[in-house]
Amino acid sequence: YFVPEDGDSELHPNVFLAPQSSRPGGTPLLGQVKEAFPLPGTYHFRFKSPLFPGADRDNSSMAVWMDCVDDSQPVASWKNSIIAKVTRVGVDDDDEDDDDDDDFEGHFADTTAHSDPGATSAPVDPNFGLFDEPVAAS
């Protein structure tokens, strides 16, 4: 498998042990692949497949990426291998209790109330924003 968003490429894929198919001589189901997938999170899977069934035995065959969305669907194979292009859809939150966010209210003070009234701000560069002004008509 490879995750293009992580800088992976098909030329240097990652590998994990795919589960055995529940059907003799077939490929595993998408649900089985998802369950065995080693990275945490939610992913969308595309599998490399021949354009025409069985054509991957020919050296000049054309490959396509087939989206697989049904967990009960067998995944496609290419030249007797399963090659997946995987897109991260979401990251799992290990913390099951999302109500903890309320515990942080009030822990962050309003910093504007504590500013020093006698302090001066840093000098502003006169060229800052120079090109943001409209050109005056001559």
mmCIF file of N, CA and C in Angstrom:
data_model
loop_
_atom_site.group_PDB
_atom_site.id
_atom_site.type_symbol
_atom_site.label_atom_id
_atom_site.label_comp_id
_atom_site.label_asym_id
_atom_site.label_seq_id
_atom_site.Cartn_x
_atom_site.Cartn_y
_atom_site.Cartn_z
ATOM 1 N N TYR A 1 0.835 -1.176 0.000
ATOM 2 C CA TYR A 1 0.000 0.000 0.000
ATOM 3 C C TYR A 1 0.878 1.236 0.000
ATOM 4 N N PHE A 2 0.294 2.341 -0.426
ATOM 5 C CA PHE A 2 0.977 3.610 -0.297
ATOM 6 C C PHE A 2 -0.052 4.713 -0.044
ATOM 7 N N VAL A 3 0.374 5.716 0.720
ATOM 8 C CA VAL A 3 -0.469 6.853 1.072
ATOM 9 C C VAL A 3 0.183 8.080 0.444
ATOM 10 N N PRO A 4 -0.305 8.529 -0.734
ATOM 11 C CA PRO A 4 0.347 9.647 -1.431
ATOM 12 C C PRO A 4 0.468 10.911 -0.568
ATOM 13 N N GLU A 5 -0.514 11.184 0.294
ATOM 14 C CA GLU A 5 -0.474 12.380 1.139
ATOM 15 C C GLU A 5 0.697 12.357 2.120
ATOM 16 N N ASP A 6 1.208 11.162 2.415
ATOM 17 C CA ASP A 6 2.342 11.031 3.327
ATOM 18 C C ASP A 6 3.674 10.994 2.589
ATOM 19 N N GLY A 7 3.642 11.218 1.278
ATOM 20 C CA GLY A 7 4.867 11.189 0.485
ATOM 21 C C GLY A 7 5.239 9.806 -0.011
ATOM 22 N N ASP A 8 4.383 8.830 0.196
ATOM 23 C CA ASP A 8 4.648 7.471 -0.291
ATOM 24 C C ASP A 8 4.455 7.436 -1.809
ATOM 25 N N SER A 9 5.079 6.467 -2.458
ATOM 26 C CA SER A 9 4.872 6.279 -3.897
ATOM 27 C C SER A 9 4.683 4.797 -4.200
ATOM 28 N N GLU A 10 4.093 4.550 -5.338
ATOM 29 C CA GLU A 10 3.872 3.171 -5.753
ATOM 30 C C GLU A 10 5.194 2.452 -6.003
ATOM 31 N N LEU A 11 6.235 3.196 -6.354
ATOM 32 C CA LEU A 11 7.541 2.584 -6.614
ATOM 33 C C LEU A 11 8.182 2.039 -5.337
ATOM 34 N N HIS A 12 7.830 2.631 -4.185
ATOM 35 C CA HIS A 12 8.380 2.202 -2.891
ATOM 36 C C HIS A 12 7.230 2.057 -1.897
ATOM 37 N N PRO A 13 6.412 1.017 -2.073
ATOM 38 C CA PRO A 13 5.226 0.875 -1.217
ATOM 39 C C PRO A 13 5.559 0.360 0.174
ATOM 40 N N ASN A 14 4.610 0.536 1.073
ATOM 41 C CA ASN A 14 4.659 -0.071 2.402
ATOM 42 C C ASN A 14 4.038 -1.459 2.288
ATOM 43 N N VAL A 15 4.325 -2.323 3.233
ATOM 44 C CA VAL A 15 3.827 -3.697 3.159
ATOM 45 C C VAL A 15 3.239 -4.099 4.514
ATOM 46 N N PHE A 16 2.146 -4.828 4.471
ATOM 47 C CA PHE A 16 1.622 -5.479 5.673
ATOM 48 C C PHE A 16 1.023 -6.801 5.245
ATOM 49 N N LEU A 17 0.891 -7.701 6.182
ATOM 50 C CA LEU A 17 0.374 -9.027 5.901
ATOM 51 C C LEU A 17 -1.143 -8.956 5.751
ATOM 52 N N ALA A 18 -1.620 -9.183 4.550
ATOM 53 C CA ALA A 18 -3.059 -9.146 4.281
ATOM 54 C C ALA A 18 -3.702 -10.415 4.820
ATOM 55 N N PRO A 19 -4.940 -10.307 5.233
ATOM 56 C CA PRO A 19 -5.627 -11.501 5.738
ATOM 57 C C PRO A 19 -5.924 -12.483 4.616
ATOM 58 N N GLN A 20 -6.091 -13.746 4.982
ATOM 59 C CA GLN A 20 -6.474 -14.744 3.990
ATOM 60 C C GLN A 20 -7.920 -14.517 3.582
ATOM 61 N N SER A 21 -8.194 -14.820 2.344
ATOM 62 C CA SER A 21 -9.543 -14.674 1.827
ATOM 63 C C SER A 21 -10.471 -15.703 2.465
ATOM 64 N N SER A 22 -11.706 -15.287 2.656
ATOM 65 C CA SER A 22 -12.696 -16.235 3.159
ATOM 66 C C SER A 22 -13.201 -17.128 2.028
ATOM 67 N N ARG A 23 -12.842 -16.773 0.784
ATOM 68 C CA ARG A 23 -13.215 -17.577 -0.387
ATOM 69 C C ARG A 23 -11.961 -18.239 -0.940
ATOM 70 N N PRO A 24 -11.952 -19.526 -1.128
ATOM 71 C CA PRO A 24 -10.765 -20.215 -1.659
ATOM 72 C C PRO A 24 -10.356 -19.651 -3.023
ATOM 73 N N GLY A 25 -9.072 -19.310 -3.129
ATOM 74 C CA GLY A 25 -8.531 -18.821 -4.406
ATOM 75 C C GLY A 25 -8.875 -17.373 -4.710
ATOM 76 N N GLY A 26 -9.580 -16.693 -3.823
ATOM 77 C CA GLY A 26 -9.974 -15.308 -4.066
ATOM 78 C C GLY A 26 -9.161 -14.330 -3.235
ATOM 79 N N THR A 27 -9.447 -13.064 -3.434
ATOM 80 C CA THR A 27 -8.785 -12.028 -2.649
ATOM 81 C C THR A 27 -9.615 -11.751 -1.391
ATOM 82 N N PRO A 28 -9.007 -11.164 -0.375
ATOM 83 C CA PRO A 28 -9.775 -10.864 0.843
ATOM 84 C C PRO A 28 -10.845 -9.799 0.577
ATOM 85 N N LEU A 29 -11.775 -9.709 1.478
ATOM 86 C CA LEU A 29 -12.820 -8.693 1.385
ATOM 87 C C LEU A 29 -12.279 -7.360 1.918
ATOM 88 N N LEU A 30 -12.864 -6.254 1.451
ATOM 89 C CA LEU A 30 -12.412 -4.940 1.902
ATOM 90 C C LEU A 30 -12.470 -4.839 3.421
ATOM 91 N N GLY A 31 -13.520 -5.336 4.044
ATOM 92 C CA GLY A 31 -13.635 -5.290 5.498
ATOM 93 C C GLY A 31 -12.480 -5.990 6.190
ATOM 94 N N GLN A 32 -12.010 -7.104 5.624
ATOM 95 C CA GLN A 32 -10.868 -7.825 6.197
ATOM 96 C C GLN A 32 -9.587 -6.995 6.064
ATOM 97 N N VAL A 33 -9.420 -6.341 4.915
ATOM 98 C CA VAL A 33 -8.235 -5.504 4.695
ATOM 99 C C VAL A 33 -8.256 -4.323 5.668
ATOM 100 N N LYS A 34 -9.417 -3.679 5.816
ATOM 101 C CA LYS A 34 -9.526 -2.545 6.744
ATOM 102 C C LYS A 34 -9.184 -2.955 8.175
ATOM 103 N N GLU A 35 -9.665 -4.119 8.575
ATOM 104 C CA GLU A 35 -9.421 -4.605 9.935
ATOM 105 C C GLU A 35 -7.942 -4.872 10.180
ATOM 106 N N ALA A 36 -7.223 -5.338 9.168
ATOM 107 C CA ALA A 36 -5.809 -5.670 9.310
ATOM 108 C C ALA A 36 -4.896 -4.484 8.995
ATOM 109 N N PHE A 37 -5.446 -3.384 8.471
ATOM 110 C CA PHE A 37 -4.621 -2.246 8.059
ATOM 111 C C PHE A 37 -3.878 -1.684 9.267
ATOM 112 N N PRO A 38 -2.553 -1.474 9.130
ATOM 113 C CA PRO A 38 -1.740 -1.147 10.309
ATOM 114 C C PRO A 38 -1.806 0.300 10.794
ATOM 115 N N LEU A 39 -2.337 1.224 10.011
ATOM 116 C CA LEU A 39 -2.352 2.625 10.434
ATOM 117 C C LEU A 39 -3.668 2.988 11.107
ATOM 118 N N PRO A 40 -3.608 3.802 12.167
ATOM 119 C CA PRO A 40 -4.851 4.242 12.815
ATOM 120 C C PRO A 40 -5.557 5.277 11.941
ATOM 121 N N GLY A 41 -6.858 5.351 12.053
ATOM 122 C CA GLY A 41 -7.623 6.341 11.304
ATOM 123 C C GLY A 41 -8.626 5.689 10.379
ATOM 124 N N THR A 42 -9.283 6.541 9.601
ATOM 125 C CA THR A 42 -10.271 6.098 8.626
ATOM 126 C C THR A 42 -9.699 6.364 7.243
ATOM 127 N N TYR A 43 -9.803 5.392 6.354
ATOM 128 C CA TYR A 43 -9.181 5.486 5.032
ATOM 129 C C TYR A 43 -10.141 5.099 3.921
ATOM 130 N N HIS A 44 -9.867 5.645 2.731
ATOM 131 C CA HIS A 44 -10.565 5.242 1.507
ATOM 132 C C HIS A 44 -9.551 4.430 0.705
ATOM 133 N N PHE A 45 -9.976 3.277 0.202
ATOM 134 C CA PHE A 45 -9.072 2.355 -0.482
ATOM 135 C C PHE A 45 -9.382 2.292 -1.969
ATOM 136 N N ARG A 46 -8.317 2.368 -2.774
ATOM 137 C CA ARG A 46 -8.380 2.097 -4.220
ATOM 138 C C ARG A 46 -7.380 0.977 -4.484
ATOM 139 N N PHE A 47 -7.797 0.034 -5.323
ATOM 140 C CA PHE A 47 -6.924 -1.109 -5.600
ATOM 141 C C PHE A 47 -6.583 -1.148 -7.078
ATOM 142 N N LYS A 48 -5.317 -1.448 -7.359
ATOM 143 C CA LYS A 48 -4.854 -1.552 -8.738
ATOM 144 C C LYS A 48 -5.477 -2.786 -9.366
ATOM 145 N N SER A 49 -6.001 -2.605 -10.575
ATOM 146 C CA SER A 49 -6.747 -3.663 -11.238
ATOM 147 C C SER A 49 -6.515 -3.566 -12.739
ATOM 148 N N PRO A 50 -6.607 -4.681 -13.463
ATOM 149 C CA PRO A 50 -6.508 -4.598 -14.923
ATOM 150 C C PRO A 50 -7.769 -3.940 -15.492
ATOM 151 N N LEU A 51 -7.607 -3.240 -16.594
ATOM 152 C CA LEU A 51 -8.748 -2.602 -17.255
ATOM 153 C C LEU A 51 -9.777 -3.651 -17.655
ATOM 154 N N PHE A 52 -9.291 -4.788 -18.126
ATOM 155 C CA PHE A 52 -10.167 -5.902 -18.498
ATOM 156 C C PHE A 52 -9.818 -7.098 -17.603
ATOM 157 N N PRO A 53 -10.791 -7.778 -17.031
ATOM 158 C CA PRO A 53 -10.504 -8.918 -16.146
ATOM 159 C C PRO A 53 -9.589 -9.943 -16.812
ATOM 160 N N GLY A 54 -8.560 -10.336 -16.077
ATOM 161 C CA GLY A 54 -7.612 -11.331 -16.573
ATOM 162 C C GLY A 54 -6.533 -10.761 -17.470
ATOM 163 N N ALA A 55 -6.645 -9.486 -17.849
ATOM 164 C CA ALA A 55 -5.670 -8.887 -18.771
ATOM 165 C C ALA A 55 -4.330 -8.609 -18.108
ATOM 166 N N ASP A 56 -4.265 -8.673 -16.782
ATOM 167 C CA ASP A 56 -2.991 -8.379 -16.113
ATOM 168 C C ASP A 56 -1.940 -9.455 -16.345
ATOM 169 N N ARG A 57 -2.318 -10.539 -16.988
ATOM 170 C CA ARG A 57 -1.336 -11.578 -17.337
ATOM 171 C C ARG A 57 -0.507 -11.156 -18.541
ATOM 172 N N ASP A 58 -1.002 -10.194 -19.290
ATOM 173 C CA ASP A 58 -0.307 -9.672 -20.476
ATOM 174 C C ASP A 58 0.614 -8.537 -20.031
ATOM 175 N N ASN A 59 1.865 -8.538 -20.524
ATOM 176 C CA ASN A 59 2.824 -7.504 -20.137
ATOM 177 C C ASN A 59 2.420 -6.110 -20.589
ATOM 178 N N SER A 60 1.615 -6.002 -21.630
ATOM 179 C CA SER A 60 1.231 -4.685 -22.141
ATOM 180 C C SER A 60 -0.153 -4.256 -21.635
ATOM 181 N N SER A 61 -0.632 -4.902 -20.592
ATOM 182 C CA SER A 61 -1.973 -4.583 -20.091
ATOM 183 C C SER A 61 -1.990 -3.226 -19.385
ATOM 184 N N MET A 62 -3.170 -2.627 -19.383
ATOM 185 C CA MET A 62 -3.345 -1.325 -18.754
ATOM 186 C C MET A 62 -3.983 -1.495 -17.379
ATOM 187 N N ALA A 63 -3.437 -0.773 -16.397
ATOM 188 C CA ALA A 63 -3.977 -0.835 -15.037
ATOM 189 C C ALA A 63 -4.850 0.385 -14.763
ATOM 190 N N VAL A 64 -5.843 0.189 -13.905
ATOM 191 C CA VAL A 64 -6.699 1.276 -13.431
ATOM 192 C C VAL A 64 -6.813 1.144 -11.915
ATOM 193 N N TRP A 65 -7.229 2.224 -11.250
ATOM 194 C CA TRP A 65 -7.452 2.209 -9.810
ATOM 195 C C TRP A 65 -8.945 2.114 -9.571
ATOM 196 N N MET A 66 -9.368 1.045 -8.940
ATOM 197 C CA MET A 66 -10.781 0.810 -8.661
ATOM 198 C C MET A 66 -11.079 1.157 -7.200
ATOM 199 N N ASP A 67 -12.040 2.060 -6.998
ATOM 200 C CA ASP A 67 -12.475 2.387 -5.640
ATOM 201 C C ASP A 67 -13.240 1.204 -5.076
ATOM 202 N N CYS A 68 -12.987 0.894 -3.840
ATOM 203 C CA CYS A 68 -13.682 -0.194 -3.165
ATOM 204 C C CYS A 68 -14.306 0.399 -1.907
ATOM 205 N N VAL A 69 -15.635 0.378 -1.825
ATOM 206 C CA VAL A 69 -16.318 1.016 -0.699
ATOM 207 C C VAL A 69 -17.178 0.061 0.120
ATOM 208 N N ASP A 70 -17.481 -1.103 -0.428
ATOM 209 C CA ASP A 70 -18.336 -2.069 0.253
ATOM 210 C C ASP A 70 -17.458 -3.073 0.995
ATOM 211 N N ASP A 71 -17.598 -3.146 2.325
ATOM 212 C CA ASP A 71 -16.759 -4.031 3.126
ATOM 213 C C ASP A 71 -16.924 -5.502 2.765
ATOM 214 N N SER A 72 -18.037 -5.863 2.138
ATOM 215 C CA SER A 72 -18.251 -7.265 1.768
ATOM 216 C C SER A 72 -17.773 -7.564 0.345
ATOM 217 N N GLN A 73 -17.153 -6.588 -0.312
ATOM 218 C CA GLN A 73 -16.671 -6.748 -1.689
ATOM 219 C C GLN A 73 -15.219 -7.232 -1.680
ATOM 220 N N PRO A 74 -14.877 -8.216 -2.531
ATOM 221 C CA PRO A 74 -13.469 -8.629 -2.616
ATOM 222 C C PRO A 74 -12.645 -7.520 -3.267
ATOM 223 N N VAL A 75 -11.425 -7.346 -2.789
ATOM 224 C CA VAL A 75 -10.560 -6.311 -3.353
ATOM 225 C C VAL A 75 -9.950 -6.803 -4.663
ATOM 226 N N ALA A 76 -9.582 -5.865 -5.507
ATOM 227 C CA ALA A 76 -8.991 -6.207 -6.807
ATOM 228 C C ALA A 76 -7.521 -6.594 -6.628
ATOM 229 N N SER A 77 -7.013 -7.333 -7.583
ATOM 230 C CA SER A 77 -5.586 -7.692 -7.559
ATOM 231 C C SER A 77 -4.964 -7.327 -8.899
ATOM 232 N N TRP A 78 -3.642 -7.137 -8.870
ATOM 233 C CA TRP A 78 -2.877 -6.797 -10.049
ATOM 234 C C TRP A 78 -1.650 -7.688 -10.097
ATOM 235 N N LYS A 79 -1.541 -8.493 -11.152
ATOM 236 C CA LYS A 79 -0.411 -9.405 -11.341
ATOM 237 C C LYS A 79 -0.136 -10.231 -10.082
ATOM 238 N N ASN A 80 -1.207 -10.807 -9.555
ATOM 239 C CA ASN A 80 -1.149 -11.714 -8.408
ATOM 240 C C ASN A 80 -0.745 -11.030 -7.097
ATOM 241 N N SER A 81 -0.876 -9.713 -7.022
ATOM 242 C CA SER A 81 -0.582 -8.955 -5.807
ATOM 243 C C SER A 81 -1.733 -7.993 -5.530
ATOM 244 N N ILE A 82 -1.866 -7.604 -4.300
ATOM 245 C CA ILE A 82 -2.855 -6.596 -3.942
ATOM 246 C C ILE A 82 -2.102 -5.296 -3.705
ATOM 247 N N ILE A 83 -2.397 -4.289 -4.517
ATOM 248 C CA ILE A 83 -1.729 -2.995 -4.411
ATOM 249 C C ILE A 83 -2.803 -1.949 -4.126
ATOM 250 N N ALA A 84 -2.686 -1.269 -2.992
ATOM 251 C CA ALA A 84 -3.689 -0.303 -2.575
ATOM 252 C C ALA A 84 -3.116 1.108 -2.551
ATOM 253 N N LYS A 85 -3.880 2.035 -3.113
ATOM 254 C CA LYS A 85 -3.608 3.467 -2.969
ATOM 255 C C LYS A 85 -4.611 3.942 -1.925
ATOM 256 N N VAL A 86 -4.103 4.420 -0.812
ATOM 257 C CA VAL A 86 -4.932 4.687 0.353
ATOM 258 C C VAL A 86 -4.961 6.186 0.655
ATOM 259 N N THR A 87 -6.162 6.715 0.864
ATOM 260 C CA THR A 87 -6.332 8.130 1.201
ATOM 261 C C THR A 87 -6.898 8.247 2.603
ATOM 262 N N ARG A 88 -6.225 9.038 3.440
ATOM 263 C CA ARG A 88 -6.691 9.241 4.815
ATOM 264 C C ARG A 88 -7.925 10.137 4.789
ATOM 265 N N VAL A 89 -8.997 9.664 5.401
ATOM 266 C CA VAL A 89 -10.249 10.420 5.467
ATOM 267 C C VAL A 89 -10.394 11.072 6.831
ATOM 268 N N GLY A 90 -9.932 10.401 7.877
ATOM 269 C CA GLY A 90 -10.035 10.921 9.230
ATOM 270 C C GLY A 90 -9.052 10.239 10.140
ATOM 271 N N VAL A 91 -8.772 10.899 11.272
ATOM 272 C CA VAL A 91 -7.856 10.337 12.256
ATOM 273 C C VAL A 91 -8.681 9.944 13.464
ATOM 274 N N ASP A 92 -8.492 8.722 13.938
ATOM 275 C CA ASP A 92 -9.221 8.252 15.113
ATOM 276 C C ASP A 92 -8.751 9.006 16.334
ATOM 277 N N ASP A 93 -9.701 9.342 17.208
ATOM 278 C CA ASP A 93 -9.403 9.976 18.478
ATOM 279 C C ASP A 93 -9.320 8.871 19.520
ATOM 280 N N ASP A 94 -8.143 8.709 20.125
ATOM 281 C CA ASP A 94 -7.967 7.654 21.121
ATOM 282 C C ASP A 94 -8.799 7.906 22.362
ATOM 283 N N ASP A 95 -9.118 9.177 22.638
ATOM 284 C CA ASP A 95 -9.897 9.527 23.813
ATOM 285 C C ASP A 95 -11.371 9.400 23.483
ATOM 286 N N GLU A 96 -12.015 8.411 24.087
ATOM 287 C CA GLU A 96 -13.428 8.156 23.805
ATOM 288 C C GLU A 96 -14.337 9.239 24.379
ATOM 289 N N ASP A 97 -13.877 9.961 25.421
ATOM 290 C CA ASP A 97 -14.701 10.952 26.090
ATOM 291 C C ASP A 97 -14.425 12.329 25.519
ATOM 292 N N ASP A 98 -15.306 12.798 24.641
ATOM 293 C CA ASP A 98 -15.127 14.106 24.023
ATOM 294 C C ASP A 98 -15.618 15.241 24.909
ATOM 295 N N ASP A 99 -16.188 14.932 26.082
ATOM 296 C CA ASP A 99 -16.682 15.967 26.975
ATOM 297 C C ASP A 99 -15.560 16.642 27.753
ATOM 298 N N ASP A 100 -14.334 16.126 27.667
ATOM 299 C CA ASP A 100 -13.217 16.704 28.412
ATOM 300 C C ASP A 100 -12.875 18.105 27.948
ATOM 301 N N ASP A 101 -13.294 18.493 26.750
ATOM 302 C CA ASP A 101 -12.975 19.819 26.231
ATOM 303 C C ASP A 101 -13.555 20.904 27.122
ATOM 304 N N ASP A 102 -14.674 20.640 27.802
ATOM 305 C CA ASP A 102 -15.302 21.626 28.668
ATOM 306 C C ASP A 102 -14.463 21.898 29.908
ATOM 307 N N ASP A 103 -13.594 20.969 30.295
ATOM 308 C CA ASP A 103 -12.775 21.140 31.490
ATOM 309 C C ASP A 103 -11.741 22.246 31.332
ATOM 310 N N PHE A 104 -11.448 22.657 30.111
ATOM 311 C CA PHE A 104 -10.410 23.650 29.887
ATOM 312 C C PHE A 104 -10.957 25.073 29.857
ATOM 313 N N GLU A 105 -12.267 25.257 29.914
ATOM 314 C CA GLU A 105 -12.824 26.599 29.940
ATOM 315 C C GLU A 105 -12.361 27.294 31.212
ATOM 316 N N GLY A 106 -11.926 28.503 31.076
ATOM 317 C CA GLY A 106 -11.500 29.267 32.228
ATOM 318 C C GLY A 106 -10.039 29.074 32.578
ATOM 319 N N HIS A 107 -9.362 28.097 32.003
ATOM 320 C CA HIS A 107 -7.950 27.887 32.289
ATOM 321 C C HIS A 107 -7.066 28.834 31.505
ATOM 322 N N PHE A 108 -7.592 29.419 30.457
ATOM 323 C CA PHE A 108 -6.819 30.325 29.633
ATOM 324 C C PHE A 108 -7.280 31.743 29.940
ATOM 325 N N ALA A 109 -6.411 32.536 30.515
ATOM 326 C CA ALA A 109 -6.771 33.893 30.919
ATOM 327 C C ALA A 109 -6.823 34.814 29.718
ATOM 328 N N ASP A 110 -7.597 35.861 29.849
ATOM 329 C CA ASP A 110 -7.678 36.890 28.810
ATOM 330 C C ASP A 110 -6.443 37.768 28.948
ATOM 331 N N THR A 111 -5.533 37.677 28.020
ATOM 332 C CA THR A 111 -4.268 38.396 28.117
ATOM 333 C C THR A 111 -4.420 39.888 27.864
ATOM 334 N N THR A 112 -5.508 40.337 27.267
ATOM 335 C CA THR A 112 -5.674 41.768 26.999
ATOM 336 C C THR A 112 -5.881 42.542 28.296
ATOM 337 N N ALA A 113 -6.436 41.915 29.328
ATOM 338 C CA ALA A 113 -6.678 42.595 30.592
ATOM 339 C C ALA A 113 -5.382 42.830 31.356
ATOM 340 N N HIS A 114 -4.300 42.144 31.018
ATOM 341 C CA HIS A 114 -3.047 42.242 31.750
ATOM 342 C C HIS A 114 -1.977 42.999 30.982
ATOM 343 N N SER A 115 -2.329 43.679 29.921
ATOM 344 C CA SER A 115 -1.308 44.383 29.149
ATOM 345 C C SER A 115 -0.857 45.627 29.896
ATOM 346 N N ASP A 116 0.359 46.030 29.689
ATOM 347 C CA ASP A 116 0.953 47.176 30.359
ATOM 348 C C ASP A 116 0.519 48.450 29.636
ATOM 349 N N PRO A 117 -0.231 49.339 30.308
ATOM 350 C CA PRO A 117 -0.717 50.540 29.622
ATOM 351 C C PRO A 117 0.409 51.488 29.247
ATOM 352 N N GLY A 118 1.559 51.412 29.918
ATOM 353 C CA GLY A 118 2.662 52.321 29.612
ATOM 354 C C GLY A 118 3.574 51.802 28.513
ATOM 355 N N ALA A 119 3.362 50.590 28.080
ATOM 356 C CA ALA A 119 4.239 50.010 27.057
ATOM 357 C C ALA A 119 3.909 50.595 25.690
ATOM 358 N N THR A 120 4.950 50.793 24.901
ATOM 359 C CA THR A 120 4.748 51.302 23.543
ATOM 360 C C THR A 120 4.889 50.153 22.580
ATOM 361 N N SER A 121 4.201 50.259 21.460
ATOM 362 C CA SER A 121 4.299 49.192 20.464
ATOM 363 C C SER A 121 5.562 49.375 19.645
ATOM 364 N N ALA A 122 5.985 48.316 18.985
ATOM 365 C CA ALA A 122 7.187 48.355 18.159
ATOM 366 C C ALA A 122 6.972 49.307 16.989
ATOM 367 N N PRO A 123 8.041 49.984 16.551
ATOM 368 C CA PRO A 123 7.894 50.901 15.414
ATOM 369 C C PRO A 123 7.457 50.144 14.167
ATOM 370 N N VAL A 124 6.644 50.785 13.343
ATOM 371 C CA VAL A 124 6.122 50.178 12.129
ATOM 372 C C VAL A 124 6.957 50.648 10.946
ATOM 373 N N ASP A 125 7.359 49.713 10.101
ATOM 374 C CA ASP A 125 8.114 50.030 8.891
ATOM 375 C C ASP A 125 7.234 50.875 7.975
ATOM 376 N N PRO A 126 7.708 52.045 7.504
ATOM 377 C CA PRO A 126 6.875 52.899 6.646
ATOM 378 C C PRO A 126 6.521 52.243 5.308
ATOM 379 N N ASN A 127 7.279 51.235 4.898
ATOM 380 C CA ASN A 127 6.994 50.567 3.623
ATOM 381 C C ASN A 127 6.000 49.420 3.779
ATOM 382 N N PHE A 128 5.639 49.118 5.039
ATOM 383 C CA PHE A 128 4.696 48.037 5.280
ATOM 384 C C PHE A 128 3.334 48.414 4.710
ATOM 385 N N GLY A 129 2.804 47.583 3.823
ATOM 386 C CA GLY A 129 1.505 47.849 3.204
ATOM 387 C C GLY A 129 1.574 48.831 2.050
ATOM 388 N N LEU A 130 2.777 49.174 1.612
ATOM 389 C CA LEU A 130 2.949 50.166 0.540
ATOM 390 C C LEU A 130 2.152 49.818 -0.708
ATOM 391 N N PHE A 131 2.156 48.560 -1.078
ATOM 392 C CA PHE A 131 1.488 48.153 -2.320
ATOM 393 C C PHE A 131 0.002 47.813 -2.095
ATOM 394 N N ASP A 132 -0.445 47.939 -0.865
ATOM 395 C CA ASP A 132 -1.854 47.681 -0.578
ATOM 396 C C ASP A 132 -2.734 48.900 -0.855
ATOM 397 N N GLU A 133 -2.123 50.083 -0.922
ATOM 398 C CA GLU A 133 -2.859 51.324 -1.144
ATOM 399 C C GLU A 133 -3.186 51.475 -2.630
ATOM 400 N N PRO A 134 -4.376 51.962 -2.979
ATOM 401 C CA PRO A 134 -4.679 52.222 -4.397
ATOM 402 C C PRO A 134 -3.816 53.374 -4.894
ATOM 403 N N VAL A 135 -3.479 53.341 -6.164
ATOM 404 C CA VAL A 135 -2.659 54.382 -6.779
ATOM 405 C C VAL A 135 -3.528 55.633 -6.956
ATOM 406 N N ALA A 136 -2.982 56.768 -6.497
ATOM 407 C CA ALA A 136 -3.725 58.018 -6.629
ATOM 408 C C ALA A 136 -3.721 58.472 -8.079
ATOM 409 N N ALA A 137 -4.841 59.030 -8.529
ATOM 410 C CA ALA A 137 -4.946 59.524 -9.908
ATOM 411 C C ALA A 137 -4.115 60.773 -10.054
ATOM 412 N N SER A 138 -3.414 60.927 -11.206
ATOM 413 C CA SER A 138 -2.548 62.095 -11.425
ATOM 414 C C SER A 138 -3.269 63.199 -12.138
#
